PDB file of C-alpha atoms in Angstrom:
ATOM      1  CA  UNK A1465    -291.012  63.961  56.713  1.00 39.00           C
ATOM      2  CA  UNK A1466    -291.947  61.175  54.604  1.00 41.00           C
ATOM      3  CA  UNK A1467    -289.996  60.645  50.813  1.00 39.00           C
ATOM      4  CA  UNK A1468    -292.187  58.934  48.442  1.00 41.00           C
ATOM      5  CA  UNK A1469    -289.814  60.218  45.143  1.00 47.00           C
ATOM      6  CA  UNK A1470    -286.550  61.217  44.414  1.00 46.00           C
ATOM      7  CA  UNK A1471    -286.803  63.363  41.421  1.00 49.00           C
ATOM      8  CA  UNK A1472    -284.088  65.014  40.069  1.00 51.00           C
ATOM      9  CA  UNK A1473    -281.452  64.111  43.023  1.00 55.00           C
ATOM     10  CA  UNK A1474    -284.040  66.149  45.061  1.00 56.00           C
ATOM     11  CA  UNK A1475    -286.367  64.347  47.382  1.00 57.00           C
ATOM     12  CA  UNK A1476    -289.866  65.148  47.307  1.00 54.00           C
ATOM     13  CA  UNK A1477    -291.920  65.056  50.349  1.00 57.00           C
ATOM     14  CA  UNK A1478    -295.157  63.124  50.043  1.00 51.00           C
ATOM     15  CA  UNK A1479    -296.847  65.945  50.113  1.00 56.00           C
ATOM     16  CA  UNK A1480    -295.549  67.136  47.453  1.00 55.00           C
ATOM     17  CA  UNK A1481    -297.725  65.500  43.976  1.00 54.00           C
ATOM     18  CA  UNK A1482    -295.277  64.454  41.522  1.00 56.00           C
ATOM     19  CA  UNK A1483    -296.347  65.298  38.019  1.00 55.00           C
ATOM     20  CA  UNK A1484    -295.398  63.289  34.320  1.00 66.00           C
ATOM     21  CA  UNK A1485    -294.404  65.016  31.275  1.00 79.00           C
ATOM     22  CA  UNK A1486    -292.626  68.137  31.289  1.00 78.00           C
ATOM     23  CA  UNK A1487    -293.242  69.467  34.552  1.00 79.00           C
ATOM     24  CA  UNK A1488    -291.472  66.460  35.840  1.00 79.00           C
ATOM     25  CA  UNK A1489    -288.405  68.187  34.154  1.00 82.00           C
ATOM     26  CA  UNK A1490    -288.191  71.081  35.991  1.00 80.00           C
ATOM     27  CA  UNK A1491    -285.619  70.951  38.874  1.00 82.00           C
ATOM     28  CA  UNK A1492    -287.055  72.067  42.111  1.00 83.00           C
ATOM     29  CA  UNK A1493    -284.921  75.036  42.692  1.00 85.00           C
ATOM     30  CA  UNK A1494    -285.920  76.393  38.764  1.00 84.00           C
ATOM     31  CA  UNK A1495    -289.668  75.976  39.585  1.00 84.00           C
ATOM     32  CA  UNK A1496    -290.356  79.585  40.278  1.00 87.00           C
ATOM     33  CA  UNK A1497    -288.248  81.236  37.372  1.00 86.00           C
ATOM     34  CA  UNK A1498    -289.903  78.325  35.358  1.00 85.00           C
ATOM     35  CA  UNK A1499    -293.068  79.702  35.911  1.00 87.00           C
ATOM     36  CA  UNK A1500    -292.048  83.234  35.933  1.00 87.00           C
ATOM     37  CA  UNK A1501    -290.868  82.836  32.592  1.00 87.00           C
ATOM     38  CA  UNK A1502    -293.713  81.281  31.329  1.00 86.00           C
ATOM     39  CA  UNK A1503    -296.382  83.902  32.575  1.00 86.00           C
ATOM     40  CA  UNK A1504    -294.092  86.759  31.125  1.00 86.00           C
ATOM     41  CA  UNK A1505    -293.591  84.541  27.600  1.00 85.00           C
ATOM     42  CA  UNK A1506    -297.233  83.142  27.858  1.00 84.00           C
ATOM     43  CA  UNK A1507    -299.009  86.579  28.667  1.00 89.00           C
ATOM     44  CA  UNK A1508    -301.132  87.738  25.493  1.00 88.00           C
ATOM     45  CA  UNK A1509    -299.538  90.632  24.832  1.00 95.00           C
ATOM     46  CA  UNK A1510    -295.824  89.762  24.900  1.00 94.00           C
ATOM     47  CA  UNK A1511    -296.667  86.797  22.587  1.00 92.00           C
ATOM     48  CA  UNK A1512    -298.451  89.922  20.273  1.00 93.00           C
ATOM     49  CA  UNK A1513    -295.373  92.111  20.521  1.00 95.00           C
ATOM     50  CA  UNK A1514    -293.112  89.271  20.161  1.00 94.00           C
ATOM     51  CA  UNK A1515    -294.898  88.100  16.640  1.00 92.00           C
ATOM     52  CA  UNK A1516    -295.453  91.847  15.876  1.00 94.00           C
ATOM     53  CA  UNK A1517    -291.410  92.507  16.367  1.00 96.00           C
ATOM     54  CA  UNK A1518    -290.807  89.638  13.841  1.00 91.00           C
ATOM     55  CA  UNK A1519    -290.863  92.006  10.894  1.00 87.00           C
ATOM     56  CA  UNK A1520    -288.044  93.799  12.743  1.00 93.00           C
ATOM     57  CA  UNK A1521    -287.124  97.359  13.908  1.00 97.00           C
ATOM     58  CA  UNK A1522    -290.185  99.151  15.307  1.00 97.00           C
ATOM     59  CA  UNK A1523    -290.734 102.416  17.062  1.00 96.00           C
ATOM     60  CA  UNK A1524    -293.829 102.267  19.457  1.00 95.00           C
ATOM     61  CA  UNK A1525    -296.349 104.504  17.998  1.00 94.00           C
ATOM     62  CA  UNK A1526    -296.124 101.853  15.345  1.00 96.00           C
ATOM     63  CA  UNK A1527    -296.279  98.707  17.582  1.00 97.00           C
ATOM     64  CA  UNK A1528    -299.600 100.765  19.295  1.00 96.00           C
ATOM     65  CA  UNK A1529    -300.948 100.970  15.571  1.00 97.00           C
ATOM     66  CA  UNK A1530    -300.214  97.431  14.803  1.00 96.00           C
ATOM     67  CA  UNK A1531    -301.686  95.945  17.986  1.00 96.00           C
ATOM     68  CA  UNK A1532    -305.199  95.615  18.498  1.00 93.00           C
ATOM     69  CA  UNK A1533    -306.436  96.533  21.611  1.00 95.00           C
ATOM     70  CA  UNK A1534    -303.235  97.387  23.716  1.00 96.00           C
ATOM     71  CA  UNK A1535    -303.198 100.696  25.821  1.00 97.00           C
ATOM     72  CA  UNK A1536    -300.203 102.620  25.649  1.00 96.00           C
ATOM     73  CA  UNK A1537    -299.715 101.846  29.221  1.00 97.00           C
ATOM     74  CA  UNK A1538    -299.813  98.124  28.624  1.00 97.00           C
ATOM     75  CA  UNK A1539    -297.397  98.713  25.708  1.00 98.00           C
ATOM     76  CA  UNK A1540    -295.002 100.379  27.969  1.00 97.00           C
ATOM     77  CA  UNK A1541    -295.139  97.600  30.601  1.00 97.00           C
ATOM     78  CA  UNK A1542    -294.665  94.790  28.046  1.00 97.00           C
ATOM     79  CA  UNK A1543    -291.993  96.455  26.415  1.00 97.00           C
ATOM     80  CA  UNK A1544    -290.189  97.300  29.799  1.00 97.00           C
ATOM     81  CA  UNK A1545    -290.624  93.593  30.932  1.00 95.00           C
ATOM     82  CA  UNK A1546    -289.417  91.903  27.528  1.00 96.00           C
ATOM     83  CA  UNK A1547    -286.463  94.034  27.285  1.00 97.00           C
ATOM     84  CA  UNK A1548    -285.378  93.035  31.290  1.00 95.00           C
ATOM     85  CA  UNK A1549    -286.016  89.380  30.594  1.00 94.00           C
ATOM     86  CA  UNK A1550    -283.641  90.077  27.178  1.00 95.00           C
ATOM     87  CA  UNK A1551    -286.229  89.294  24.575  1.00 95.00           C
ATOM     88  CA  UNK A1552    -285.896  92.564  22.756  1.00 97.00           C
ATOM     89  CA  UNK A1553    -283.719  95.335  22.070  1.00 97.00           C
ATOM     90  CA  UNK A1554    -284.419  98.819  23.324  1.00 97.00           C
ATOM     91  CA  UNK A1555    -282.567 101.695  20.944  1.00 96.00           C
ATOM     92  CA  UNK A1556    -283.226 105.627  22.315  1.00 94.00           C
ATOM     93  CA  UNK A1557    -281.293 107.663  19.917  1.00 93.00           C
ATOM     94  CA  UNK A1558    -280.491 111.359  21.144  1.00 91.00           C
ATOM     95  CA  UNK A1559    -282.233 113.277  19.234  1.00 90.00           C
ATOM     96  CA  UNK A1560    -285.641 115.811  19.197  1.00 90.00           C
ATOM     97  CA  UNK A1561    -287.816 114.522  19.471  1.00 87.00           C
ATOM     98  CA  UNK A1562    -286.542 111.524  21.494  1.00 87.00           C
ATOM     99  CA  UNK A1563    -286.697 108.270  18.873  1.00 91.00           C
ATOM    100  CA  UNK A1564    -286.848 104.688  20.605  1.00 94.00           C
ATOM    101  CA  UNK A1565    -286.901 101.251  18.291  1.00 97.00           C
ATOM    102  CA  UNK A1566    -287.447  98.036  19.212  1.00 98.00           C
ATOM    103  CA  UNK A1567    -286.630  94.873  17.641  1.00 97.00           C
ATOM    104  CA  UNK A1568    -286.066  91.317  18.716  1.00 97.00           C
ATOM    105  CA  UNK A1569    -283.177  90.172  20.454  1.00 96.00           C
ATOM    106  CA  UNK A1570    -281.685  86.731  19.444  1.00 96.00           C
ATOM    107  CA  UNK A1571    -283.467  85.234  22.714  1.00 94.00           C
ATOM    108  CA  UNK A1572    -286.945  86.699  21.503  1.00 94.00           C
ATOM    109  CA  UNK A1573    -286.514  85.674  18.177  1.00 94.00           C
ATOM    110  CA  UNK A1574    -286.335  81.971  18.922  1.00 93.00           C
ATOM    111  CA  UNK A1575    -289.377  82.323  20.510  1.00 91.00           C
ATOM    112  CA  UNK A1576    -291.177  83.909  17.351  1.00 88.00           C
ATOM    113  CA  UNK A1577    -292.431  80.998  15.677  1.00 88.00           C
ATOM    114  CA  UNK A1578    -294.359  79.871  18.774  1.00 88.00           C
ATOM    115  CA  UNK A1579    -295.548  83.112  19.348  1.00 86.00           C
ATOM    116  CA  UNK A1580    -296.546  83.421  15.878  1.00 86.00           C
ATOM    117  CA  UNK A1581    -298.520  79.545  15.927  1.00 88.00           C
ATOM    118  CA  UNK A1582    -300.267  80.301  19.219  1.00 87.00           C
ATOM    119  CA  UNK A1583    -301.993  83.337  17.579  1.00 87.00           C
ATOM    120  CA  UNK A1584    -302.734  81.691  14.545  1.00 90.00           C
ATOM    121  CA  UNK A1585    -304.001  79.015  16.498  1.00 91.00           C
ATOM    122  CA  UNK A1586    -306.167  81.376  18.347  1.00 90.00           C
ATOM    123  CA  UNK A1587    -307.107  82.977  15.001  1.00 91.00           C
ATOM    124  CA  UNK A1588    -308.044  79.744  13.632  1.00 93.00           C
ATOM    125  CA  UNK A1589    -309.935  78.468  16.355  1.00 92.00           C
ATOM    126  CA  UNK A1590    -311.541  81.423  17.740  1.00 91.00           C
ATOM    127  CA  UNK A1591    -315.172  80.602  16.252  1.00 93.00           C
ATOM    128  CA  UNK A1592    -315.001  77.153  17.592  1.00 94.00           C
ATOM    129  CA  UNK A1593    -314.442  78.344  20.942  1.00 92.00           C
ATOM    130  CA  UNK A1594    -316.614  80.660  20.973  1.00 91.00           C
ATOM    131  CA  UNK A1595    -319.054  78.548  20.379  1.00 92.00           C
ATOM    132  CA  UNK A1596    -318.396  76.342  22.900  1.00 92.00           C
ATOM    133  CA  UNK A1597    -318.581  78.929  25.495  1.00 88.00           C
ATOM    134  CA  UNK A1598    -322.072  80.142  24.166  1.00 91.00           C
ATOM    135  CA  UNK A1599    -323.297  76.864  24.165  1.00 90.00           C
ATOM    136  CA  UNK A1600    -322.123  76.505  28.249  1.00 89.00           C
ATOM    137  CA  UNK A1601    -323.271  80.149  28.982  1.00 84.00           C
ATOM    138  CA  UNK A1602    -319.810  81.522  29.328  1.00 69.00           C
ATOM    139  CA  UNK A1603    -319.230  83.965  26.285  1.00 59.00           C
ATOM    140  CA  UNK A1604    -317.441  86.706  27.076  1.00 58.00           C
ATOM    141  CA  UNK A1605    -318.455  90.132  25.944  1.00 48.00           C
ATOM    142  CA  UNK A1606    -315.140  90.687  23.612  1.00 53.00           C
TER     143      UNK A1606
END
């Protein structure tokens, strides 16, 4: 096999395409947790519980109040998945009926503020987009 880079110690086959910026970063043998992290982090509705979590301890009837547009089954997914990767706490107290709170954990919490700008972004931008996709024939029905 032919070497046409040697990026990070690692040799990279020529097959292989070589990418600038911040991807270049990104040691081969962290390339799939790299991108598992960012579909879990970059998935719409972790970044919405994420922001939502940032005014702190939440149970999740209020969290499926708060969210627009989340099923309870999602909710329950995106909780389950946040609190494996350590992103937020998960409280059940013992009592009836069962009480469960979330909040952030300190790993979640640094990730608030992006969270937080990529919906505002959205927010901010949404008519502009939408626009463009009318104008190319691609609006959605949402």
């Amino acid at each position: 096999m032919d070497v046409v880079a040697v990026q990070q110690g690692v040799a990279v086959p020529e097959e292989t395409v070589v990418l600038a910026g911040p991807c270049s970063r990104i040691p081969v043998e962290y390339a799939d947790i790299v991108r598992q992290i960012l579909d879990r982090v970059g998935d719409k509705w972790s970044l919405m519980v994420i922001a939502t979590l940032r005014g702190g301890v939440m149970r999740y009837t209020e969290l499926l109040r708060v969210i627009p547009g989340i099923s309870q089954r999602m909710l329950s997914r995106t909780l389950a998945q946040l609190h494996q990767d350590g992103l937020i706490t998960r409280t059940a107290y013992a009592e009836v009926p069962p009480r469960v709170e979330y909040t952030l954990a300190p790993l979640g919490a640094s990730l608030n503020d992006i969270a937080a700008s990529l919906i505002g972004w959205a927010i901010t931008h949404h008519d502009e987009i939408h626009q463009h996709r009318v104008s190319l024939g691609a609006a959605d029905s949402h």
